[in-house]
Amino acid sequence: MSSLLAILIVVFFILFIYYWRKKNKAKKWIFLLLTILASVLFTQTSYYKEQAQKDKENERIASSKKAESKKIESSKIAELKKNSISNQKAKKSSIKKDESIKNNSSNKTTSKKNKGINKALAKRLKEDQSFADQGNDEFAYAKYAYKVTADKNNNVNIYVTGDFLQLSNSQKNNVGSKLQTMANSVLYEEGKINDDEYREKPITEFFLNNKVSLGTSQIFDHSKFHWNKNN
């Protein structure tokens, strides 16, 4: 039935075209109506309905595949973003780790250098104290200090004995200047300071019992000292 209707639709449509060209209005309209009628009847056949159902099913499957494809694509994009963020975090972490390693390495290097210069300062102080013990008054100043150190900026810290407190400010200036000169010479000999810094002399601070500050170099002239009045 469906095949016959399909054939009739084609035949009626061809005849409609034929009479339309022949300008035969009556037959043209007759075959147009027959074409429409046959088409309507064809849509009611089981074949047409099955095909229509198949077309809908194929459209649904295609739509589902398209949605699934979009979902997969979105998932891939999300995964790529996630990986990108993870890589960025890993890179930042690696940079921080490298910086930390560099800082630690720098700190260790600085610490080693400080230990080296402090060892040289301790050795020179001990030598000068030995000369003082032998009766050489030129090195008597060394007996007023028990430790001399330098920090990473080559500032000098001098740790004095209790006897230093018994000195007048004038005597403190004299002893302090000689201790500073000794430390300045060691810094220069060890290559820690240049000629200009040697002439300028290092900023020097004096301590009692490792923590009580007794005095320090003046800002504009490091060879002169300011002594705390309460000491």
Short mmCIF file of N, CA and C in Angstrom, two decimals, residues 1-9 42 45 47:
data_model
loop_
_atom_site.label_atom_id
_atom_site.label_comp_id
_atom_site.label_asym_id
_atom_site.label_seq_id
_atom_site.Cartn_x
_atom_site.Cartn_y
_atom_site.Cartn_z
N MET A 1 0.82 -1.20 0.00
CA MET A 1 0.00 0.00 0.00
C MET A 1 0.87 1.26 0.00
N SER A 2 1.84 1.28 0.84
CA SER A 2 2.71 2.45 0.95
C SER A 2 3.50 2.65 -0.34
N SER A 3 3.92 1.55 -0.97
CA SER A 3 4.67 1.64 -2.22
C SER A 3 3.80 2.21 -3.32
N LEU A 4 2.52 1.76 -3.36
CA LEU A 4 1.58 2.24 -4.40
C LEU A 4 1.34 3.72 -4.21
N LEU A 5 1.11 4.16 -2.98
CA LEU A 5 0.87 5.57 -2.71
C LEU A 5 2.08 6.41 -3.08
N ALA A 6 3.28 5.88 -2.82
CA ALA A 6 4.49 6.60 -3.17
C ALA A 6 4.59 6.80 -4.67
N ILE A 7 4.21 5.72 -5.44
CA ILE A 7 4.25 5.81 -6.91
C ILE A 7 3.22 6.82 -7.40
N LEU A 8 2.01 6.76 -6.81
CA LEU A 8 0.95 7.69 -7.22
C LEU A 8 1.34 9.14 -6.93
N ILE A 9 2.00 9.38 -5.80
CA ILE A 9 2.44 10.74 -5.48
C ILE A 9 3.37 11.26 -6.55
N PHE A 42 -0.36 8.70 2.49
CA PHE A 42 0.93 8.05 2.68
C PHE A 42 1.44 8.23 4.13
N THR A 45 0.31 5.58 6.60
CA THR A 45 0.71 4.17 6.44
C THR A 45 1.68 3.77 7.56
N TYR A 47 4.39 2.09 7.22
CA TYR A 47 5.76 2.28 6.76
C TYR A 47 6.25 3.68 7.09
#
